[in-house]
Amino acid sequence: MRRIYMDANATTPLLPEVLEAMRPFWMEEFGNASSIHQQGQGARAAVDRARVQVAGLLGCRAAEVVFTSGGTESDNMALFGVLHPGDHLITTSIEHHAVLHAAEELAERGIEVTFLPCTPDGVVEVAALKEALRPRTRLVSVMLANNETGAIQPVHELAAVAHAAGALFHTDAVQAAGKLEIDVAKLGCDLLSVSGHKMYAPQGTGALFVRRSVRLRPMFFGGLHERGRRPGTENVAGIVGLGKAAESAQSWLAGGGPAELAALRDRLEQGILGAVEEAGINGAAAARVANTSNLFFDHVEAEALVIALDLKGLAVSGGSACQSGATEPSHVLTAMGLSEARARASVRLSLSRLTTEDEVERAIAMVPAAVGRLRELSPSWAKTAATVA
Ligand code: PLP
């Protein structure tokens, strides 16, 4: 039986057209984009084309796209690039560690940091931002879609409030790019991070949108690549892949892809929850990206469920993949007010553009069966069952 992959928020495979677009740039069309000979010019033209493709997905100018090594670098570049000791940074308690840990490091370096709370559905409220703003607030950083719950944040409104107070606005759009229409002008953000491997391009590729008016201090020093904002010989094949993936995402979005994927996700949720009691959706009332489902199954350890499903051929995740191995419950779910027990009983199923109806139906059969088997072994479940009986 073919394995089923429902962990697209951890990483996605390359689309065939992305691999095809990249292939020549490792072999017959290799070149350093800084070289003046023909191989170099070919590489430069490919990087320029990709920059236009990424700008097309984000609704910005090509010159406002800086290629990076991924979401983590883009987030770090945005935060470290604009903040100075004495500044105030506002971010949230539900960010990815790429922002959270960068903010903690900035706090060590003399930047004051405020972490905004969220609602029980995992949404950051405009009122909370208004209350936290100070005259010294230089940057507000709030993600566009949460990686664990898929909850979409009110970035347009938050950015307007930040700007009215004279602050810049950054959004980590790693889990939104390619899943939602993004237009940086409509969102009103000054900086926006994307990652290739969450949108069918290779791991180790990414981009940061930097509004033309924003002065960004580079994190690395070297040549004048990326207009001095990110020195280092370009990863030409990777950048070409990111460009192709951006182009492909645009047609998928325009062709009604999100609605079709949301229908599959909704079917998955209904199918599973219809067959399991004491279970539910974390962040159910929030607007969510189409592919993400975070479900709790009380009296079940998420880690055990992930392993049981893996053995049956279904890949899902408990908490975010970047934390696996850590024993702490998810910081996102606890920020939403879930008890530690429920946070530890939650798993994330994230579908991809390649997920099929058949896979969803198979998962609907597998998850309740695995939950049932684990509950039979759970002392707290036995107690609940005894009380009900
Ligand atoms: N931001 C979010 C919301 C993410 O989900 C991730 C990865 O899971 C990152 C940033 C980090 O991106 P990358 O893996 O490309 O460094």
CSV table of C-alpha atoms and ligand atoms in Angstrom, one decimal:
chain,number,residue,atom,x,y,z
A,1,MET,CA,0.0,0.0,0.0
A,2,ARG,CA,1.4,3.5,-0.9
A,3,ARG,CA,2.2,5.6,2.1
A,4,ILE,CA,0.1,8.7,2.8
A,5,TYR,CA,1.8,11.9,3.5
A,6,MET,CA,-0.2,14.4,5.6
A,7,ASP,CA,2.6,16.6,6.9
A,8,ALA,CA,2.9,19.3,4.2
A,9,ASN,CA,3.4,22.0,6.8
A,10,ALA,CA,6.7,20.3,7.7
A,11,THR,CA,7.8,20.1,4.1
A,12,THR,CA,6.5,19.4,0.6
A,13,PRO,CA,7.9,17.4,-2.2
A,14,LEU,CA,9.0,19.2,-5.4
A,15,LEU,CA,6.4,19.5,-8.1
A,16,PRO,CA,7.6,17.7,-11.3
A,17,GLU,CA,7.7,21.0,-13.2
A,18,VAL,CA,9.9,22.6,-10.4
A,19,LEU,CA,12.4,19.8,-10.7
A,20,GLU,CA,12.4,20.0,-14.5
A,21,ALA,CA,13.0,23.8,-14.3
A,22,MET,CA,15.9,23.3,-11.9
A,23,ARG,CA,17.7,20.4,-13.6
A,24,PRO,CA,19.8,22.2,-16.2
A,25,PHE,CA,21.3,24.6,-13.7
A,26,TRP,CA,23.3,22.0,-12.0
A,27,MET,CA,24.8,20.5,-15.2
A,28,GLU,CA,24.7,21.9,-18.7
A,29,GLU,CA,23.7,25.5,-17.8
A,30,PHE,CA,25.7,25.8,-14.6
A,31,GLY,CA,27.3,29.2,-14.0
A,32,ASN,CA,28.0,31.8,-11.4
A,33,ALA,CA,25.5,34.6,-11.7
A,34,SER,CA,28.3,37.1,-11.1
A,35,SER,CA,30.5,35.9,-14.0
A,36,ILE,CA,30.5,38.0,-17.1
A,37,HIS,CA,30.9,35.1,-19.6
A,38,GLN,CA,27.9,33.4,-21.2
A,39,GLN,CA,27.5,30.8,-18.5
A,40,GLY,CA,27.4,33.6,-15.9
A,41,GLN,CA,24.9,35.6,-18.0
A,42,GLY,CA,22.6,32.5,-18.3
A,43,ALA,CA,22.6,32.0,-14.6
A,44,ARG,CA,22.0,35.7,-14.0
A,45,ALA,CA,19.0,35.7,-16.4
A,46,ALA,CA,17.6,32.7,-14.6
A,47,VAL,CA,17.9,34.4,-11.2
A,48,ASP,CA,16.3,37.5,-12.6
A,49,ARG,CA,13.4,35.5,-14.1
A,50,ALA,CA,12.8,33.8,-10.8
A,51,ARG,CA,12.8,37.1,-9.0
A,52,VAL,CA,10.0,38.3,-11.3
A,53,GLN,CA,8.1,35.0,-10.6
A,54,VAL,CA,8.4,35.4,-6.8
A,55,ALA,CA,7.4,39.1,-7.1
A,56,GLY,CA,4.4,38.0,-9.1
A,57,LEU,CA,3.2,35.7,-6.3
A,58,LEU,CA,3.7,38.4,-3.6
A,59,GLY,CA,2.5,41.4,-5.6
A,60,CYS,CA,5.7,43.4,-5.2
A,61,ARG,CA,8.5,44.7,-7.4
A,62,ALA,CA,11.2,42.2,-8.5
A,63,ALA,CA,13.8,44.5,-6.8
A,64,GLU,CA,12.1,44.1,-3.5
A,65,VAL,CA,12.7,40.3,-3.4
A,66,VAL,CA,15.9,39.1,-1.6
A,67,PHE,CA,16.7,35.4,-2.0
A,68,THR,CA,17.7,33.6,1.2
A,69,SER,CA,18.3,30.1,2.5
A,70,GLY,CA,14.7,29.7,3.8
A,71,GLY,CA,12.1,30.9,6.2
A,72,THR,CA,14.4,31.0,9.3
A,73,GLU,CA,17.0,33.2,7.5
A,74,SER,CA,14.2,35.5,6.1
A,75,ASP,CA,12.7,35.9,9.6
A,76,ASN,CA,16.1,36.6,11.2
A,77,MET,CA,17.0,39.0,8.5
A,78,ALA,CA,13.8,41.0,8.9
A,79,LEU,CA,14.2,41.3,12.7
A,80,PHE,CA,17.9,41.8,13.1
A,81,GLY,CA,17.9,44.0,9.9
A,82,VAL,CA,15.8,46.8,11.3
A,83,LEU,CA,16.1,46.7,15.1
A,84,HIS,CA,18.7,48.5,17.2
A,85,PRO,CA,19.4,48.4,21.0
A,86,GLY,CA,16.8,50.6,22.7
A,87,ASP,CA,14.1,49.8,20.1
A,88,HIS,CA,10.9,48.0,21.1
A,89,LEU,CA,9.7,44.9,19.2
A,90,ILE,CA,6.2,43.5,19.4
A,91,THR,CA,5.6,39.9,18.3
A,92,THR,CA,3.3,37.1,19.4
A,93,SER,CA,3.4,34.0,21.6
A,94,ILE,CA,2.3,31.8,18.6
A,95,GLU,CA,5.2,32.6,16.2
A,96,HIS,CA,7.4,29.9,14.8
A,97,HIS,CA,10.7,29.5,16.7
A,98,ALA,CA,12.5,31.3,13.8
A,99,VAL,CA,10.8,34.5,15.1
A,100,LEU,CA,10.4,33.6,18.8
A,101,HIS,CA,14.1,32.6,19.4
A,102,ALA,CA,15.3,35.5,17.3
A,103,ALA,CA,13.2,37.8,19.5
A,104,GLU,CA,14.7,36.2,22.6
A,105,GLU,CA,18.2,36.8,21.3
A,106,LEU,CA,17.3,40.4,20.4
A,107,ALA,CA,16.2,40.9,24.0
A,108,GLU,CA,19.7,39.8,25.1
A,109,ARG,CA,21.1,42.5,22.9
A,110,GLY,CA,19.1,45.4,24.4
A,111,ILE,CA,15.9,45.4,22.4
A,112,GLU,CA,12.7,45.4,24.5
A,113,VAL,CA,10.3,42.7,23.4
A,114,THR,CA,6.6,42.2,24.0
A,115,PHE,CA,4.9,38.9,23.1
A,116,LEU,CA,1.2,39.4,22.4
A,117,PRO,CA,-1.3,36.7,23.5
A,118,CYS,CA,-3.9,35.1,21.3
A,119,THR,CA,-7.6,34.1,21.5
A,120,PRO,CA,-8.6,30.5,22.3
A,121,ASP,CA,-8.9,30.0,18.6
A,122,GLY,CA,-5.3,31.1,18.0
A,123,VAL,CA,-5.8,34.6,16.6
A,124,VAL,CA,-3.9,37.7,17.6
A,125,GLU,CA,-6.3,40.6,18.3
A,126,VAL,CA,-5.9,44.2,17.1
A,127,ALA,CA,-6.8,45.5,20.5
A,128,ALA,CA,-3.9,43.6,22.1
A,129,LEU,CA,-1.5,45.3,19.6
A,130,LYS,CA,-2.9,48.7,20.3
A,131,GLU,CA,-2.4,48.3,24.0
A,132,ALA,CA,1.2,47.1,23.5
A,133,LEU,CA,2.4,49.9,21.2
A,134,ARG,CA,4.9,52.4,22.6
A,135,PRO,CA,6.7,55.5,21.1
A,136,ARG,CA,9.8,53.3,20.7
A,137,THR,CA,8.1,50.5,18.9
A,138,ARG,CA,10.2,50.0,15.8
A,139,LEU,CA,8.8,46.7,14.5
A,140,VAL,CA,5.7,44.6,14.8
A,141,SER,CA,6.1,41.0,13.6
A,142,VAL,CA,3.0,38.8,13.3
A,143,MET,CA,2.8,35.6,11.2
A,144,LEU,CA,0.2,35.4,8.4
A,145,ALA,CA,-0.8,31.8,9.0
A,146,ASN,CA,0.1,29.6,11.9
A,147,ASN,CA,2.1,26.5,11.2
A,148,GLU,CA,0.3,24.3,13.8
A,149,THR,CA,-3.3,25.4,13.5
A,150,GLY,CA,-3.4,27.1,10.1
A,151,ALA,CA,-5.1,30.1,11.8
A,152,ILE,CA,-4.9,33.2,9.6
A,153,GLN,CA,-4.0,36.4,11.4
A,154,PRO,CA,-5.6,39.8,10.7
A,155,VAL,CA,-2.3,41.1,9.2
A,156,HIS,CA,-3.9,43.9,7.2
A,157,GLU,CA,-5.6,45.4,10.3
A,158,LEU,CA,-2.5,44.8,12.5
A,159,ALA,CA,-0.2,46.4,9.9
A,160,ALA,CA,-2.4,49.5,9.7
A,161,VAL,CA,-2.3,49.9,13.5
A,162,ALA,CA,1.5,49.5,13.5
A,163,HIS,CA,2.0,52.0,10.8
A,164,ALA,CA,-0.3,54.6,12.5
A,165,ALA,CA,2.1,54.3,15.4
A,166,GLY,CA,5.1,54.8,13.2
A,167,ALA,CA,6.3,51.2,13.4
A,168,LEU,CA,7.3,48.8,10.6
A,169,PHE,CA,5.4,45.6,10.0
A,170,HIS,CA,6.9,42.1,9.2
A,171,THR,CA,4.9,39.0,8.6
A,172,ASP,CA,6.2,35.4,8.5
A,173,ALA,CA,4.2,34.1,5.5
A,174,VAL,CA,6.0,30.8,5.4
A,175,GLN,CA,2.7,28.8,5.9
A,176,ALA,CA,0.6,31.2,3.8
A,177,ALA,CA,2.6,31.5,0.6
A,178,GLY,CA,1.1,29.4,-2.1
A,179,LYS,CA,-1.9,28.6,0.1
A,180,LEU,CA,-3.5,32.1,0.2
A,181,GLU,CA,-3.6,35.0,-2.3
A,182,ILE,CA,-0.8,37.4,-1.0
A,183,ASP,CA,-0.5,41.0,-2.1
A,184,VAL,CA,2.0,42.9,0.0
A,185,ALA,CA,0.3,46.2,-0.9
A,186,LYS,CA,-3.1,45.0,0.3
A,187,LEU,CA,-1.6,43.5,3.4
A,188,GLY,CA,0.4,46.6,4.0
A,189,CYS,CA,3.5,44.9,5.3
A,190,ASP,CA,7.0,46.2,4.9
A,191,LEU,CA,8.8,42.8,5.2
A,192,LEU,CA,7.4,39.3,4.4
A,193,SER,CA,9.2,35.9,4.7
A,194,VAL,CA,8.6,32.9,2.5
A,195,SER,CA,10.2,29.5,2.4
A,196,GLY,CA,10.6,27.3,-0.6
A,197,HIS,CA,10.1,23.9,0.9
A,198,LYS,CA,6.6,24.7,2.2
A,199,MET,CA,5.5,25.5,-1.4
A,200,TYR,CA,6.9,22.6,-3.5
A,201,ALA,CA,10.4,24.2,-4.1
A,202,PRO,CA,13.6,22.7,-2.5
A,203,GLN,CA,14.6,22.9,1.1
A,204,GLY,CA,17.2,25.6,1.7
A,205,THR,CA,15.5,28.2,-0.5
A,206,GLY,CA,13.5,31.2,0.5
A,207,ALA,CA,12.9,34.9,0.1
A,208,LEU,CA,12.3,38.0,2.0
A,209,PHE,CA,10.2,40.9,0.6
A,210,VAL,CA,11.7,44.2,1.6
A,211,ARG,CA,9.7,47.2,0.8
A,212,ARG,CA,11.8,49.7,-1.3
A,213,SER,CA,11.7,52.3,1.5
A,214,VAL,CA,13.0,50.0,4.2
A,215,ARG,CA,16.7,50.2,5.1
A,216,LEU,CA,17.8,46.7,6.0
A,217,ARG,CA,21.2,46.1,7.7
A,218,PRO,CA,22.6,42.9,6.2
A,219,MET,CA,23.3,39.9,8.5
A,220,PHE,CA,26.2,38.7,6.4
A,221,PHE,CA,29.1,40.6,4.8
A,222,GLY,CA,30.8,39.8,1.6
A,223,GLY,CA,30.1,40.5,-2.0
A,224,LEU,CA,27.4,42.8,-3.4
A,225,HIS,CA,24.9,40.0,-4.2
A,226,GLU,CA,21.2,40.7,-3.7
A,227,ARG,CA,22.1,44.5,-3.8
A,228,GLY,CA,24.3,44.0,-0.8
A,229,ARG,CA,21.4,42.8,1.3
A,230,ARG,CA,22.5,39.1,1.3
A,231,PRO,CA,26.0,38.4,0.0
A,232,GLY,CA,27.0,35.0,-1.1
A,233,THR,CA,27.0,33.2,-4.5
A,234,GLU,CA,23.4,32.6,-5.5
A,235,ASN,CA,21.9,29.1,-5.3
A,236,VAL,CA,20.9,29.4,-8.9
A,237,ALA,CA,19.1,26.0,-9.3
A,238,GLY,CA,17.3,26.5,-5.9
A,239,ILE,CA,16.2,30.0,-6.9
A,240,VAL,CA,15.0,28.8,-10.2
A,241,GLY,CA,12.9,26.1,-8.4
A,242,LEU,CA,11.5,28.7,-6.0
A,243,GLY,CA,10.5,30.9,-9.0
A,244,LYS,CA,8.9,28.0,-10.8
A,245,ALA,CA,7.0,27.0,-7.6
A,246,ALA,CA,5.8,30.6,-7.2
A,247,GLU,CA,4.5,30.6,-10.7
A,248,SER,CA,2.8,27.3,-10.2
A,249,ALA,CA,1.2,28.5,-7.0
A,250,GLN,CA,-0.2,31.5,-8.7
A,251,SER,CA,-2.1,29.4,-11.2
A,252,TRP,CA,-3.2,26.9,-8.6
A,253,LEU,CA,-4.6,29.8,-6.5
A,254,ALA,CA,-6.3,31.4,-9.5
A,255,GLY,CA,-7.7,28.0,-10.6
A,256,GLY,CA,-9.7,27.4,-7.4
A,257,GLY,CA,-7.1,25.1,-5.7
A,258,PRO,CA,-7.7,26.4,-2.1
A,259,ALA,CA,-11.5,25.7,-2.2
A,260,GLU,CA,-10.9,22.1,-3.5
A,261,LEU,CA,-8.2,21.5,-0.9
A,262,ALA,CA,-10.4,22.9,1.9
A,263,ALA,CA,-13.2,20.5,0.8
A,264,LEU,CA,-10.8,17.6,1.2
A,265,ARG,CA,-9.6,18.9,4.6
A,266,ASP,CA,-13.2,19.4,5.8
A,267,ARG,CA,-14.1,15.9,4.7
A,268,LEU,CA,-11.2,14.5,6.6
A,269,GLU,CA,-12.2,16.4,9.7
A,270,GLN,CA,-15.8,15.3,9.5
A,271,GLY,CA,-14.9,11.7,8.7
A,272,ILE,CA,-12.5,11.4,11.7
A,273,LEU,CA,-14.5,13.4,14.2
A,274,GLY,CA,-17.7,11.6,13.2
A,275,ALA,CA,-16.1,8.4,14.3
A,276,VAL,CA,-14.2,9.4,17.5
A,277,GLU,CA,-15.7,10.8,20.7
A,278,GLU,CA,-13.9,13.3,23.0
A,279,ALA,CA,-12.1,14.8,20.1
A,280,GLY,CA,-12.2,18.1,18.2
A,281,ILE,CA,-10.5,20.8,16.1
A,282,ASN,CA,-8.0,23.2,17.7
A,283,GLY,CA,-8.7,26.7,16.3
A,284,ALA,CA,-12.0,25.6,14.7
A,285,ALA,CA,-13.6,29.0,14.8
A,286,ALA,CA,-10.6,30.8,13.2
A,287,ALA,CA,-10.3,31.4,9.4
A,288,ARG,CA,-7.7,28.8,8.5
A,289,VAL,CA,-5.5,28.0,5.5
A,290,ALA,CA,-7.1,25.3,3.4
A,291,ASN,CA,-4.7,22.4,4.1
A,292,THR,CA,-4.3,22.4,7.9
A,293,SER,CA,-6.1,20.5,10.6
A,294,ASN,CA,-5.1,20.3,14.2
A,295,LEU,CA,-7.1,17.7,16.1
A,296,PHE,CA,-7.2,16.7,19.7
A,297,PHE,CA,-8.0,13.2,20.9
A,298,ASP,CA,-8.4,13.3,24.7
A,299,HIS,CA,-6.7,10.4,26.6
A,300,VAL,CA,-4.3,9.8,23.8
A,301,GLU,CA,-0.6,10.8,23.7
A,302,ALA,CA,0.1,12.5,20.4
A,303,GLU,CA,3.5,11.0,20.1
A,304,ALA,CA,2.1,7.5,20.4
A,305,LEU,CA,-0.6,8.3,17.8
A,306,VAL,CA,2.0,9.7,15.4
A,307,ILE,CA,4.1,6.5,15.7
A,308,ALA,CA,1.0,4.2,15.4
A,309,LEU,CA,-0.1,6.0,12.3
A,310,ASP,CA,3.3,6.0,10.8
A,311,LEU,CA,3.5,2.2,11.3
A,312,LYS,CA,0.2,2.0,9.3
A,313,GLY,CA,1.6,4.2,6.6
A,314,LEU,CA,0.2,7.6,7.4
A,315,ALA,CA,2.6,10.5,8.1
A,316,VAL,CA,1.3,13.2,10.4
A,317,SER,CA,2.9,15.3,13.1
A,318,GLY,CA,2.4,16.1,16.8
A,319,GLY,CA,3.3,19.8,17.5
A,320,SER,CA,5.5,21.3,14.9
A,321,ALA,CA,8.2,19.2,13.2
A,322,CYS,CA,11.0,21.5,14.2
A,323,GLN,CA,10.3,20.7,17.8
A,324,SER,CA,10.1,17.0,17.5
A,325,GLY,CA,12.2,15.3,20.2
A,326,ALA,CA,11.4,18.2,22.6
A,327,THR,CA,9.2,17.1,25.5
A,328,GLU,CA,7.4,20.4,26.0
A,329,PRO,CA,3.8,20.6,24.8
A,330,SER,CA,3.3,22.9,21.8
A,331,HIS,CA,3.8,26.6,22.8
A,332,VAL,CA,1.0,27.5,20.3
A,333,LEU,CA,-1.6,25.3,21.8
A,334,THR,CA,-0.8,26.3,25.3
A,335,ALA,CA,-0.9,30.0,24.3
A,336,MET,CA,-4.4,29.2,23.1
A,337,GLY,CA,-5.2,28.1,26.6
A,338,LEU,CA,-5.3,24.3,26.0
A,339,SER,CA,-4.5,22.3,29.1
A,340,GLU,CA,-1.1,20.6,28.9
A,341,ALA,CA,-2.9,17.2,28.6
A,342,ARG,CA,-5.0,18.3,25.6
A,343,ALA,CA,-2.0,20.0,24.0
A,344,ARG,CA,-0.1,16.7,24.3
A,345,ALA,CA,-3.1,14.9,22.8
A,346,SER,CA,-3.1,17.0,19.7
A,347,VAL,CA,-1.9,16.1,16.2
A,348,ARG,CA,-1.5,18.1,13.0
A,349,LEU,CA,-2.7,16.7,9.7
A,350,SER,CA,-1.5,19.0,6.8
A,351,LEU,CA,-2.6,18.1,3.3
A,352,SER,CA,-0.7,19.0,0.2
A,353,ARG,CA,-1.7,19.9,-3.4
A,354,LEU,CA,-1.0,16.3,-4.2
A,355,THR,CA,-3.4,14.8,-1.6
A,356,THR,CA,-6.1,12.7,-3.2
A,357,GLU,CA,-9.7,11.8,-2.1
A,358,ASP,CA,-8.7,8.2,-1.8
A,359,GLU,CA,-5.9,9.1,0.7
A,360,VAL,CA,-8.4,11.1,2.7
A,361,GLU,CA,-10.8,8.2,2.8
A,362,ARG,CA,-8.0,5.9,3.9
A,363,ALA,CA,-6.9,8.3,6.6
A,364,ILE,CA,-10.5,8.5,7.8
A,365,ALA,CA,-10.4,4.8,8.4
A,366,MET,CA,-6.9,4.7,10.0
A,367,VAL,CA,-7.1,7.5,12.5
A,368,PRO,CA,-10.2,6.4,14.5
A,369,ALA,CA,-8.9,2.8,14.6
A,370,ALA,CA,-5.5,4.0,16.0
A,371,VAL,CA,-7.1,6.3,18.5
A,372,GLY,CA,-9.3,3.4,19.7
A,373,ARG,CA,-6.4,1.0,20.1
A,374,LEU,CA,-4.4,3.6,22.1
A,375,ARG,CA,-7.3,4.5,24.3
A,376,GLU,CA,-7.7,0.8,25.2
A,377,LEU,CA,-4.2,1.1,26.8
A,378,SER,CA,-4.9,4.4,28.5
A,379,PRO,CA,-5.6,4.4,32.2
A,380,SER,CA,-7.4,7.8,32.0
A,381,TRP,CA,-9.6,6.5,29.2
A,382,ALA,CA,-10.5,3.4,31.3
A,383,LYS,CA,-11.5,5.7,34.2
A,384,THR,CA,-13.7,7.8,31.9
A,385,ALA,CA,-15.3,4.8,30.3
A,386,ALA,CA,-16.0,3.3,33.8
A,387,THR,CA,-17.7,6.6,34.9
A,388,VAL,CA,-19.9,6.7,31.8
A,389,ALA,CA,-20.9,3.1,32.3
B,1,PLP,N1,8.1,30.1,9.9
B,1,PLP,C1,7.1,29.2,9.9
B,1,PLP,C2,5.7,29.7,10.2
B,1,PLP,C3,7.4,27.9,9.7
B,1,PLP,O1,6.4,27.0,9.7
B,1,PLP,C4,8.7,27.5,9.4
B,1,PLP,C5,9.0,26.0,9.2
B,1,PLP,O2,8.4,25.2,9.7
B,1,PLP,C6,9.7,28.5,9.4
B,1,PLP,C7,9.4,29.8,9.6
B,1,PLP,C8,11.1,28.1,9.1
B,1,PLP,O3,11.3,27.9,7.7
B,1,PLP,P1,12.6,27.1,7.1
B,1,PLP,O4,12.3,25.7,7.5
B,1,PLP,O5,12.5,27.4,5.7
B,1,PLP,O6,13.8,27.7,7.8
